[in-house]
Short mmCIF file of C-alpha atoms and ligand atoms in Angstrom, two decimals:
data_model
loop_
_atom_site.label_atom_id
_atom_site.label_comp_id
_atom_site.label_asym_id
_atom_site.label_seq_id
_atom_site.Cartn_x
_atom_site.Cartn_y
_atom_site.Cartn_z
CA UNK O 1 -3.44 -22.15 27.55
CA UNK O 2 -4.77 -19.15 26.05
CA UNK O 3 -5.71 -19.04 22.75
CA UNK O 4 -4.68 -15.29 22.37
CA UNK O 5 -1.07 -14.35 22.84
CA UNK O 6 -1.75 -10.67 24.27
CA UNK O 7 -5.35 -11.00 25.09
CA UNK O 8 -5.49 -7.62 26.74
CA UNK O 9 -4.28 -6.22 23.27
CA UNK O 10 -6.32 -8.74 20.98
CA UNK O 11 -9.32 -8.27 22.61
CA UNK O 12 -8.76 -4.42 23.98
CA UNK O 13 -12.23 -2.36 23.84
CA UNK O 14 -12.62 0.12 20.89
CA UNK O 15 -12.31 2.83 23.05
CA UNK O 16 -9.44 1.76 25.09
CA UNK O 17 -7.60 0.87 21.49
CA UNK O 18 -8.27 4.26 20.32
CA UNK O 19 -6.68 6.05 23.42
CA UNK O 20 -3.58 3.58 23.04
CA UNK O 21 -3.30 4.63 19.38
CA UNK O 22 -3.63 8.55 20.10
CA UNK O 23 -1.06 8.34 22.77
CA UNK O 24 1.07 6.17 20.85
CA UNK O 25 0.41 8.47 17.99
CA UNK O 26 1.56 11.67 20.05
CA UNK O 27 4.56 10.36 20.99
CA UNK O 28 5.75 8.88 17.98
CA UNK O 29 5.75 12.40 15.78
CA UNK O 30 7.15 13.99 18.33
CA UNK O 31 10.05 11.72 18.48
CA UNK O 32 10.59 11.25 14.38
CA UNK O 33 10.42 14.95 13.80
CA UNK O 34 12.66 15.73 16.43
CA UNK O 35 14.88 12.80 15.12
CA UNK O 36 15.04 12.74 11.43
CA UNK O 37 15.16 15.72 8.88
CA UNK O 38 13.46 13.79 6.31
CA UNK O 39 10.53 14.04 7.90
CA UNK O 40 10.92 17.52 9.41
CA UNK O 41 10.82 18.94 6.03
CA UNK O 42 8.22 16.70 4.64
CA UNK O 43 6.34 18.37 7.70
CA UNK O 44 7.20 21.64 7.33
CA UNK O 45 6.59 21.60 3.55
CA UNK O 46 2.73 20.79 4.70
CA UNK O 47 2.85 23.59 7.06
CA UNK O 48 1.96 21.03 10.40
CA UNK O 49 4.16 20.32 13.62
CA UNK O 50 3.99 18.10 16.58
CA UNK O 51 1.68 20.27 18.25
CA UNK O 52 -1.11 20.03 15.75
CA UNK O 53 -1.10 16.07 16.45
CA UNK O 54 -3.58 15.46 19.58
CA UNK O 55 -4.59 12.26 18.74
CA UNK O 56 -5.59 9.92 16.13
CA UNK O 57 -8.20 12.36 14.85
CA UNK O 58 -5.48 14.42 13.56
CA UNK O 59 -3.49 11.61 11.60
CA UNK O 60 -4.90 12.88 8.19
CA UNK O 61 -3.01 16.06 8.99
CA UNK O 62 0.57 14.49 8.60
CA UNK O 63 1.78 13.73 5.32
CA UNK O 64 2.17 10.65 3.05
CA UNK O 65 5.66 8.52 2.96
CA UNK O 66 6.18 6.51 -0.42
CA UNK O 67 9.10 4.00 -1.67
CA UNK O 68 10.44 6.77 -3.47
CA UNK O 69 10.97 8.98 -0.57
CA UNK O 70 12.59 5.22 1.41
CA UNK O 71 14.61 4.98 -2.06
CA UNK O 72 15.76 8.94 -1.49
CA UNK O 73 16.50 8.61 1.82
CA UNK O 74 18.78 5.18 1.35
CA UNK O 75 20.55 4.35 3.59
CA UNK O 76 19.99 6.63 6.36
CA UNK O 77 18.10 9.15 6.06
CA UNK O 78 14.78 8.29 7.89
CA UNK O 79 16.67 6.89 10.83
CA UNK O 80 15.82 7.88 14.14
CA UNK O 81 18.24 6.62 16.48
CA UNK O 82 21.86 6.57 16.46
CA UNK O 83 23.26 3.66 14.49
CA UNK O 84 24.95 2.49 17.84
CA UNK O 85 21.34 1.65 19.21
CA UNK O 86 20.46 -0.47 16.10
CA UNK O 87 21.36 -4.22 16.12
CA UNK O 88 19.98 -5.02 12.95
CA UNK O 89 19.07 -4.77 9.57
CA UNK O 90 16.53 -6.14 6.93
CA UNK O 91 15.96 -5.41 3.59
CA UNK O 92 13.51 -6.17 0.59
CA UNK O 93 13.81 -8.28 -1.95
CA UNK O 94 14.59 -8.42 -5.33
CA UNK O 95 15.71 -4.54 -5.95
CA UNK O 96 19.07 -3.85 -6.43
CA UNK O 97 20.92 -0.10 -6.42
CA UNK O 98 19.15 1.44 -3.46
CA UNK O 99 17.19 -1.33 -1.77
CA UNK O 100 15.23 -0.55 1.02
CA UNK O 101 16.92 -0.83 4.02
CA UNK O 102 14.94 -1.32 7.70
CA UNK O 103 16.92 -0.41 11.02
CA UNK O 104 16.02 -2.10 14.08
CA UNK O 105 16.65 -1.47 17.56
CA UNK O 106 16.51 -4.68 20.49
CA UNK O 107 12.93 -3.13 21.48
CA UNK O 108 11.83 -3.22 17.81
CA UNK O 109 12.75 -6.34 16.96
CA UNK O 110 11.12 -7.22 20.52
CA UNK O 111 8.07 -6.32 19.20
CA UNK O 112 8.34 -7.55 15.59
CA UNK O 113 8.97 -11.15 17.15
CA UNK O 114 5.67 -10.71 19.28
CA UNK O 115 3.03 -9.81 16.93
CA UNK O 116 4.80 -12.99 15.05
CA UNK O 117 3.51 -15.06 18.19
CA UNK O 118 0.34 -13.69 18.13
CA UNK O 119 0.17 -14.72 14.56
CA UNK O 120 1.78 -18.56 15.88
CA UNK O 121 -0.86 -18.40 18.89
CA UNK O 122 -3.72 -17.55 16.51
CA UNK O 123 -3.15 -20.66 14.36
CA UNK O 124 -3.00 -22.88 17.46
CA UNK O 125 0.62 -22.78 18.05
CA UNK O 126 1.93 -23.76 21.85
CA UNK O 127 5.11 -24.61 23.55
CA UNK O 128 4.34 -28.41 22.24
CA UNK O 129 4.64 -27.19 19.14
CA UNK O 130 7.21 -28.40 16.52
CA UNK O 131 7.16 -25.06 14.02
CA UNK O 132 9.01 -25.47 10.86
CA UNK O 133 10.28 -22.14 9.26
CA UNK O 134 10.89 -22.31 5.30
CA UNK O 135 10.72 -19.23 4.61
CA UNK O 136 14.14 -17.39 3.31
CA UNK O 137 16.31 -16.78 5.93
CA UNK O 138 19.09 -13.85 5.53
CA UNK O 139 17.90 -10.06 4.38
CA UNK O 140 14.26 -11.34 3.79
CA UNK O 141 12.38 -10.68 6.80
CA UNK O 142 9.94 -14.08 6.50
CA UNK O 143 12.66 -16.39 8.21
CA UNK O 144 13.96 -14.22 10.84
CA UNK O 145 10.89 -12.79 11.77
CA UNK O 146 8.48 -15.98 12.36
CA UNK O 147 11.66 -17.33 13.65
CA UNK O 148 11.84 -15.07 16.50
CA UNK O 149 8.18 -15.39 17.27
CA UNK O 150 8.12 -19.47 17.29
CA UNK O 151 11.17 -18.78 20.06
CA UNK O 152 8.96 -16.40 21.87
CA UNK O 153 6.27 -18.93 21.79
CA UNK O 154 8.52 -21.50 22.79
CA UNK O 155 7.84 -23.79 19.93
CA UNK O 156 10.57 -26.05 18.69
CA UNK O 157 11.79 -24.55 15.66
CA UNK O 158 13.10 -25.80 12.86
CA UNK O 159 15.13 -22.76 11.10
CA UNK O 160 14.58 -24.24 8.01
CA UNK O 161 15.16 -21.21 5.43
CA UNK O 162 13.94 -21.97 1.94
CA UNK O 163 14.83 -25.02 -0.64
CA UNK O 164 15.97 -28.25 -1.05
CA UNK O 165 12.58 -30.06 -0.25
CA UNK O 166 13.58 -33.60 0.14
CA UNK O 167 15.31 -32.43 2.96
CA UNK O 168 12.40 -30.17 4.46
CA UNK O 169 10.08 -33.28 4.40
CA UNK O 170 12.68 -35.74 5.74
CA UNK O 171 12.53 -33.27 8.66
CA UNK O 172 8.96 -32.88 8.73
CA UNK O 173 8.69 -36.15 8.86
CA UNK O 174 11.51 -37.37 11.26
CA UNK O 175 10.76 -34.08 13.58
CA UNK O 176 6.93 -34.58 13.72
CA UNK O 177 6.53 -30.63 12.78
CA UNK O 178 3.15 -29.55 13.59
CA UNK O 179 3.15 -26.02 12.19
CA UNK O 180 4.92 -25.02 8.50
CA UNK O 181 5.49 -21.62 7.80
CA UNK O 182 6.48 -20.59 4.02
CA UNK O 183 4.85 -19.12 1.18
CA UNK O 184 2.14 -20.67 -0.92
CA UNK O 185 3.13 -21.73 -3.18
CA UNK O 186 5.91 -23.43 -1.68
CA UNK O 187 3.59 -24.89 0.96
CA UNK O 188 1.68 -26.11 -2.28
CA UNK O 189 5.09 -27.70 -3.90
CA UNK O 190 5.64 -29.44 -0.56
CA UNK O 191 2.25 -30.77 -0.59
CA UNK O 192 2.50 -32.25 -4.16
CA UNK O 193 5.82 -33.78 -3.38
CA UNK O 194 4.98 -35.56 -0.54
CA UNK O 195 2.14 -36.88 -2.54
CA UNK O 196 4.81 -37.81 -5.45
CA UNK O 197 6.49 -39.73 -2.55
CA UNK O 198 4.30 -41.36 -2.01
CA UNK O 199 2.78 -40.25 1.67
CA UNK O 200 -0.80 -39.62 2.32
CA UNK O 201 -2.15 -36.17 4.28
CA UNK O 202 -2.02 -37.90 7.19
CA UNK O 203 1.12 -39.38 7.64
CA UNK O 204 2.67 -36.27 8.26
CA UNK O 205 1.83 -34.50 11.78
CA UNK O 206 1.05 -30.75 10.37
CA UNK O 207 -1.83 -29.05 12.05
CA UNK O 208 -1.39 -25.76 10.69
CA UNK O 209 0.21 -23.70 8.47
CA UNK O 210 1.40 -19.72 8.21
CA UNK O 211 1.49 -18.53 4.58
CA UNK O 212 1.98 -14.99 3.10
CA UNK O 213 4.54 -13.17 1.34
CA UNK O 214 2.62 -13.12 -1.43
CA UNK O 215 -1.00 -13.32 -3.16
CA UNK O 216 -2.75 -16.55 -2.88
CA UNK O 217 -6.21 -17.80 -3.67
CA UNK O 218 -8.80 -19.05 -1.43
CA UNK O 219 -9.05 -22.13 -4.07
CA UNK O 220 -4.92 -22.44 -3.40
CA UNK O 221 -6.10 -22.11 0.36
CA UNK O 222 -8.45 -25.05 -0.63
CA UNK O 223 -5.84 -26.85 -1.75
CA UNK O 224 -3.19 -26.75 0.25
CA UNK O 225 -4.76 -27.75 3.15
CA UNK O 226 -6.22 -30.96 0.98
CA UNK O 227 -3.06 -32.28 0.51
CA UNK O 228 -1.05 -31.34 3.82
CA UNK O 229 -4.00 -31.63 5.89
CA UNK O 230 -3.87 -28.56 8.06
CA UNK O 231 -5.86 -25.79 8.89
CA UNK O 232 -4.15 -22.28 6.65
CA UNK O 233 -3.71 -19.06 8.13
CA UNK O 234 -2.56 -16.06 5.94
CA UNK O 235 -0.03 -13.76 7.42
CA UNK O 236 0.55 -10.44 6.00
CA UNK O 237 3.50 -7.73 6.19
CA UNK O 238 6.24 -5.71 4.72
CA UNK O 239 9.85 -4.81 4.86
CA UNK O 240 9.34 -1.25 5.42
CA UNK O 241 6.60 -1.55 8.55
CA UNK O 242 9.53 -4.36 10.06
CA UNK O 243 8.13 -7.78 8.46
CA UNK O 244 5.83 -10.29 8.63
CA UNK O 245 3.47 -10.29 11.37
CA UNK O 246 1.57 -7.07 10.96
CA UNK O 247 -1.49 -8.66 10.19
CA UNK O 248 -2.55 -12.47 11.13
CA UNK O 249 -5.58 -14.61 10.74
CA UNK O 250 -7.42 -16.02 13.42
CA UNK O 251 -9.49 -19.19 13.05
CA UNK O 252 -12.13 -17.86 11.23
CA UNK O 253 -9.82 -17.68 8.25
CA UNK O 254 -11.73 -14.12 6.79
CA UNK O 255 -9.08 -11.64 6.54
CA UNK O 256 -6.36 -10.52 8.53
CA UNK O 257 -6.43 -8.92 12.10
CA UNK O 258 -4.26 -5.59 12.32
CA UNK O 259 -2.16 -5.54 14.89
CA UNK O 260 -3.37 -1.97 15.90
CA UNK O 261 -1.38 -1.17 19.37
CA UNK O 262 2.14 -0.93 16.94
CA UNK O 263 0.07 0.04 13.54
CA UNK O 264 -2.46 2.45 12.61
CA UNK O 265 -4.13 1.45 9.46
CA UNK O 266 -6.13 3.36 6.90
CA UNK O 267 -7.49 3.03 3.47
CA UNK O 268 -7.27 5.84 0.82
CA UNK O 269 -7.96 6.49 -2.48
CA UNK O 270 -4.64 6.08 -4.31
CA UNK O 271 -5.16 8.80 -7.21
CA UNK O 272 -6.07 11.56 -4.58
CA UNK O 273 -5.02 10.47 -1.26
CA UNK O 274 -8.28 11.04 0.41
CA UNK O 275 -9.06 8.86 3.59
CA UNK O 276 -11.95 6.50 2.26
CA UNK O 277 -14.75 5.37 4.68
CA UNK O 278 -14.31 1.93 6.49
CA UNK O 279 -15.18 -1.02 4.43
CA UNK O 280 -14.00 1.29 1.24
CA UNK O 281 -11.63 -0.21 -0.87
CA UNK O 282 -8.76 1.17 -1.64
CA UNK O 283 -4.80 1.68 -0.76
CA UNK O 284 -3.69 0.57 2.24
CA UNK O 285 -1.70 3.19 4.17
CA UNK O 286 0.50 2.33 7.88
CA UNK O 287 1.66 4.82 10.40
CA UNK O 288 4.00 2.37 12.54
CA UNK O 289 3.36 4.10 16.43
CA UNK O 290 6.02 1.73 18.45
CA UNK O 291 9.22 1.61 16.10
CA UNK O 292 11.91 3.00 17.29
CA UNK O 293 14.91 2.86 14.80
CA UNK O 294 13.02 3.19 11.40
CA UNK O 295 9.20 4.54 12.37
CA UNK O 296 7.18 5.15 9.10
CA UNK O 297 4.20 7.61 9.45
CA UNK O 298 1.44 7.46 6.78
CA UNK O 299 3.50 4.58 4.57
CA UNK O 300 1.67 3.93 1.72
CA UNK O 301 1.79 0.32 0.54
CA UNK O 302 0.62 0.11 -2.29
CA UNK O 303 -1.55 -2.73 -1.65
CA UNK O 304 -5.10 -2.29 -2.56
CA UNK O 305 -7.51 -3.88 0.57
CA UNK O 306 -10.58 -3.49 2.60
CA UNK O 307 -10.66 -3.10 6.37
CA UNK O 308 -13.55 -4.37 8.15
CA UNK O 309 -14.61 -3.93 11.90
CA UNK O 310 -17.31 -6.73 11.98
CA UNK O 311 -17.27 -8.74 15.06
CA UNK O 312 -14.96 -11.56 14.99
CA UNK O 313 -16.01 -14.86 16.25
CA UNK O 314 -12.47 -15.55 17.94
CA UNK O 315 -12.75 -12.69 20.37
CA UNK O 316 -10.63 -10.48 18.84
CA UNK O 317 -11.47 -7.06 18.51
CA UNK O 318 -8.26 -5.89 16.46
CA UNK O 319 -9.51 -4.45 12.98
CA UNK O 320 -9.49 -7.05 9.92
CA UNK O 321 -7.92 -6.43 6.55
CA UNK O 322 -9.07 -8.54 3.41
CA UNK O 323 -6.36 -10.23 1.83
CA UNK O 324 -4.48 -7.64 -0.65
CA UNK O 325 -6.42 -7.80 -4.11
CA UNK O 326 -4.16 -6.17 -6.01
CA UNK O 327 -1.28 -3.10 -5.86
CA UNK O 328 -1.64 0.34 -7.22
CA UNK O 329 1.51 0.18 -8.60
CA UNK O 330 3.19 -2.29 -11.92
CA UNK O 331 4.63 -4.25 -8.81
CA UNK O 332 4.59 -8.32 -9.21
CA UNK O 333 5.75 -10.92 -6.74
CA UNK O 334 7.40 -13.49 -8.46
CA UNK O 335 8.69 -16.76 -6.53
CA UNK O 336 8.19 -14.33 -3.13
CA UNK O 337 10.61 -11.60 -4.88
CA UNK O 338 9.28 -8.36 -6.05
CA UNK O 339 9.87 -6.99 -8.85
CA UNK O 340 9.14 -3.95 -11.22
CA UNK O 341 8.73 -4.04 -14.95
CA UNK O 342 10.86 -1.04 -15.34
CA UNK O 343 13.55 -3.16 -13.69
CA UNK O 344 13.41 -5.53 -16.48
CA UNK O 345 13.52 -2.59 -18.68
CA UNK O 346 16.52 -1.46 -17.04
CA UNK O 347 18.82 -3.97 -18.02
CA UNK O 348 17.25 -4.39 -21.45
CA UNK O 349 18.80 -1.13 -22.71
CA UNK O 350 21.90 -1.67 -20.65
CA UNK O 351 22.67 -4.87 -22.62
CA UNK O 352 21.92 -2.71 -25.77
CA UNK O 353 18.59 -4.20 -26.66
CA UNK O 354 15.29 -1.71 -27.38
CA UNK O 355 12.48 -1.38 -25.10
CA UNK O 356 10.77 -4.03 -27.38
CA UNK O 357 9.42 -6.59 -24.86
CA UNK O 358 6.68 -8.59 -23.08
CA UNK O 359 6.65 -9.92 -19.58
CA UNK O 360 4.76 -13.03 -19.01
CA UNK O 361 3.88 -14.35 -15.83
CA UNK O 362 2.06 -17.95 -15.07
CA UNK O 363 1.99 -20.44 -12.26
CA UNK O 364 3.00 -23.58 -13.41
CA UNK O 365 2.68 -26.39 -11.03
CA UNK O 366 2.13 -24.02 -8.26
CA UNK O 367 5.74 -22.21 -9.02
CA UNK O 368 5.64 -18.96 -10.92
CA UNK O 369 7.27 -19.01 -13.97
CA UNK O 370 9.03 -15.16 -15.95
CA UNK O 371 9.46 -15.27 -19.42
CA UNK O 372 10.67 -12.24 -21.31
CA UNK O 373 10.69 -11.99 -24.77
CA UNK O 374 13.23 -9.79 -26.12
CA UNK O 375 13.16 -8.02 -30.03
CA UNK O 376 16.69 -8.09 -31.92
CA UNK O 377 17.61 -5.17 -33.97
CA UNK O 378 18.49 -5.90 -37.24
CA UNK O 379 22.79 -6.08 -36.21
CA UNK O 380 21.86 -8.35 -33.52
CA UNK O 381 19.79 -10.66 -35.42
CA UNK O 382 22.31 -13.85 -36.28
CA UNK O 383 21.25 -16.78 -37.95
CA UNK O 384 23.34 -18.87 -36.17
CA UNK O 385 21.13 -20.76 -33.43
CA UNK O 386 24.38 -21.12 -31.24
CA UNK O 387 25.29 -17.08 -31.24
CA UNK O 388 21.12 -16.57 -30.38
CA UNK O 389 21.44 -18.95 -27.20
CA UNK O 390 24.74 -16.83 -26.42
CA UNK O 391 23.23 -13.89 -25.84
CA UNK O 392 19.94 -15.14 -24.22
CA UNK O 393 22.04 -16.65 -21.60
CA UNK O 394 23.85 -13.39 -21.64
CA UNK O 395 20.73 -11.38 -20.34
CA UNK O 396 19.55 -13.84 -17.99
CA UNK O 397 22.69 -13.92 -16.14
CA UNK O 398 21.91 -9.94 -16.42
CA UNK O 399 18.39 -9.75 -15.21
CA UNK O 400 19.02 -12.65 -12.56
CA UNK O 401 21.57 -10.18 -11.24
CA UNK O 402 19.10 -7.67 -10.91
CA UNK O 403 16.33 -9.60 -9.65
CA UNK O 404 17.93 -12.63 -7.62
CA UNK O 405 15.56 -15.15 -9.75
CA UNK O 406 16.18 -16.81 -13.04
CA UNK O 407 13.77 -15.89 -16.40
CA UNK O 408 13.80 -17.91 -19.56
CA UNK O 409 14.72 -14.99 -22.16
CA UNK O 410 13.23 -15.86 -25.80
CA UNK O 411 15.13 -13.51 -28.44
CA UNK O 412 13.15 -12.96 -31.37
CA UNK O 413 13.37 -11.47 -34.41
CA UNK O 414 13.09 -8.01 -35.41
CA UNK O 415 9.52 -6.20 -35.25
CA UNK O 416 8.18 -9.43 -33.97
CA UNK O 417 6.82 -7.95 -31.21
CA UNK O 418 2.68 -6.45 -31.37
CA UNK O 419 3.27 -2.70 -31.85
CA UNK O 420 0.60 -0.90 -29.51
CA UNK O 421 -1.41 1.83 -30.86
CA UNK O 422 -1.90 3.48 -27.17
CA UNK O 423 -0.08 2.05 -24.06
CA UNK O 424 1.97 -0.51 -24.40
CA UNK O 425 1.14 -3.67 -23.09
CA UNK O 426 4.41 -4.92 -21.37
CA UNK O 427 3.34 -7.47 -19.15
CA UNK O 428 1.06 -10.40 -18.94
CA UNK O 429 0.69 -11.89 -15.91
CA UNK O 430 -1.66 -15.23 -16.41
CA UNK O 431 -1.79 -16.31 -12.83
CA UNK O 432 -5.35 -16.41 -11.68
CA UNK O 433 -5.24 -14.87 -8.25
CA UNK O 434 -8.45 -12.85 -8.27
O1 DLL I 1 6.89 -10.37 1.74
C1 DLL I 1 6.87 -9.71 4.46
C2 DLL I 1 6.53 -11.26 4.89
C3 DLL I 1 7.26 -12.30 5.06
C4 DLL I 1 5.08 -10.87 4.79
C5 DLL I 1 6.94 -13.73 5.23
C6 DLL I 1 4.33 -12.36 5.38
C7 DLL I 1 5.23 -13.55 5.23
P1 DLL I 1 8.36 -7.68 1.11
O2 DLL I 1 9.53 -8.81 0.57
O3 DLL I 1 8.65 -6.18 1.94
O4 DLL I 1 7.74 -8.15 2.74
O5 DLL I 1 6.90 -7.60 0.46
C8 DLL I 1 6.01 -7.13 1.03
O6 DLL I 1 4.28 -8.68 -0.10
O7 DLL I 1 3.43 -5.05 0.22
C9 DLL I 1 2.32 -7.25 -0.48
O8 DLL I 1 2.38 -6.92 -1.86
C10 DLL I 1 2.83 -8.95 -0.61
N1 DLL I 1 2.34 -9.49 0.35
C11 DLL I 1 3.20 -9.67 1.68
N2 DLL I 1 1.79 -10.62 2.55
C12 DLL I 1 1.19 -11.05 1.74
C13 DLL I 1 -0.03 -12.08 1.75
C14 DLL I 1 7.15 -9.51 2.99
N3 DLL I 1 -0.48 -12.81 2.87
C15 DLL I 1 4.59 -7.51 0.46
N4 DLL I 1 -0.84 -11.88 0.57
C16 DLL I 1 3.69 -6.37 0.31
C17 DLL I 1 -0.67 -11.22 -0.37
C18 DLL I 1 0.93 -10.27 0.60
N5 DLL I 1 0.36 -10.32 -0.53
#
């Protein structure tokens, strides 16, 4: 059994990979220019035509694409294939109104699932494995992506989705799961629950975990590895570029190999947009060179990281990205859901509150907590506790509708939230992630 899913690609020489990327980029730029008026306009504005793009050395000439573009072009504005050629949509978590909607042709799905298969094989997966997928299924890409990859590898796939931890554990034990796929915080929670139920790490048959979709530390990795008795592998991706599997960790556990035959990665200075030399810390930008329905050229992920081409002992030559070290915008990931403070502010103002609020995020027992203190004005201030509790419950419901997760809301008396003399501090993230 090979330790690679696609050895030819995963261990390709740098020269051959550059050639492959260049060919694919040239074709992709033409495809996009001819089929997506939104892109044509962006490129025309920058004075670039497909004739200017002859290989990856010309990549920097293309305009960037941002989440704001995706929102503006919602829902069909970036579609590069007729809708009748598309077989699936997936969407980002946690945003209402104009969500990011990604489209897939059958070929796009096949490529995506093969990327996930590479991750599973890199974690030691074979057709003899039982792969328990407890990422969410549905619009979120985690469940469908790893599910598809697991099928490709030929693992016996348990499409559990997230939640119902007791049932997860029962299936894990009864069906002898060997690979666990979920967010790192859920893996830690499963580890804790197993212990509480009286199991020792050696009682389960798990050998590996493939964890991603949110930031996690090396300390957390060690904790999870100990509590479950496994080796824990990181996996990265975003809805815009298809989902999980843009990059994946190998046994060396020192960063994630990017599937460069499908995604060209660049690191830029988030302020100036200038491309930075290899090894620099900056914002990760991806160009998808094989996607048919929803190709993105120079998409700014807002994730801050470092790329390295140091030789990897696993034999793969694919460039490695570090764990994301933060974001160049204010997006937080809370219980796996992408949350912007502005979304919370919008709800508060819609509900008649002032923009005096404080968002506190923490991680307690491996679960993210979200506490929002909101100031009442003199009219809203009531001395009956029941009244305040009712108002708090209304706000919780409105925020839950917006974000999809339940916050704790604390209504506080007028003028009790400290006013700032400079930039207001509206978010305190106490999670020690980096
Ligand atoms: O989280 C896709 C995914 C699913 C990745 C399952 C891995 C496993 P989105 O919901 O669009 O997609 O969120 C994308 O999540 O820009 C990063 O900020 C963050 N993220 C994803 N993977 C990691 C990771 C999925 N391994 C956003 N480490 C990205 C840190 C991650 N952050």
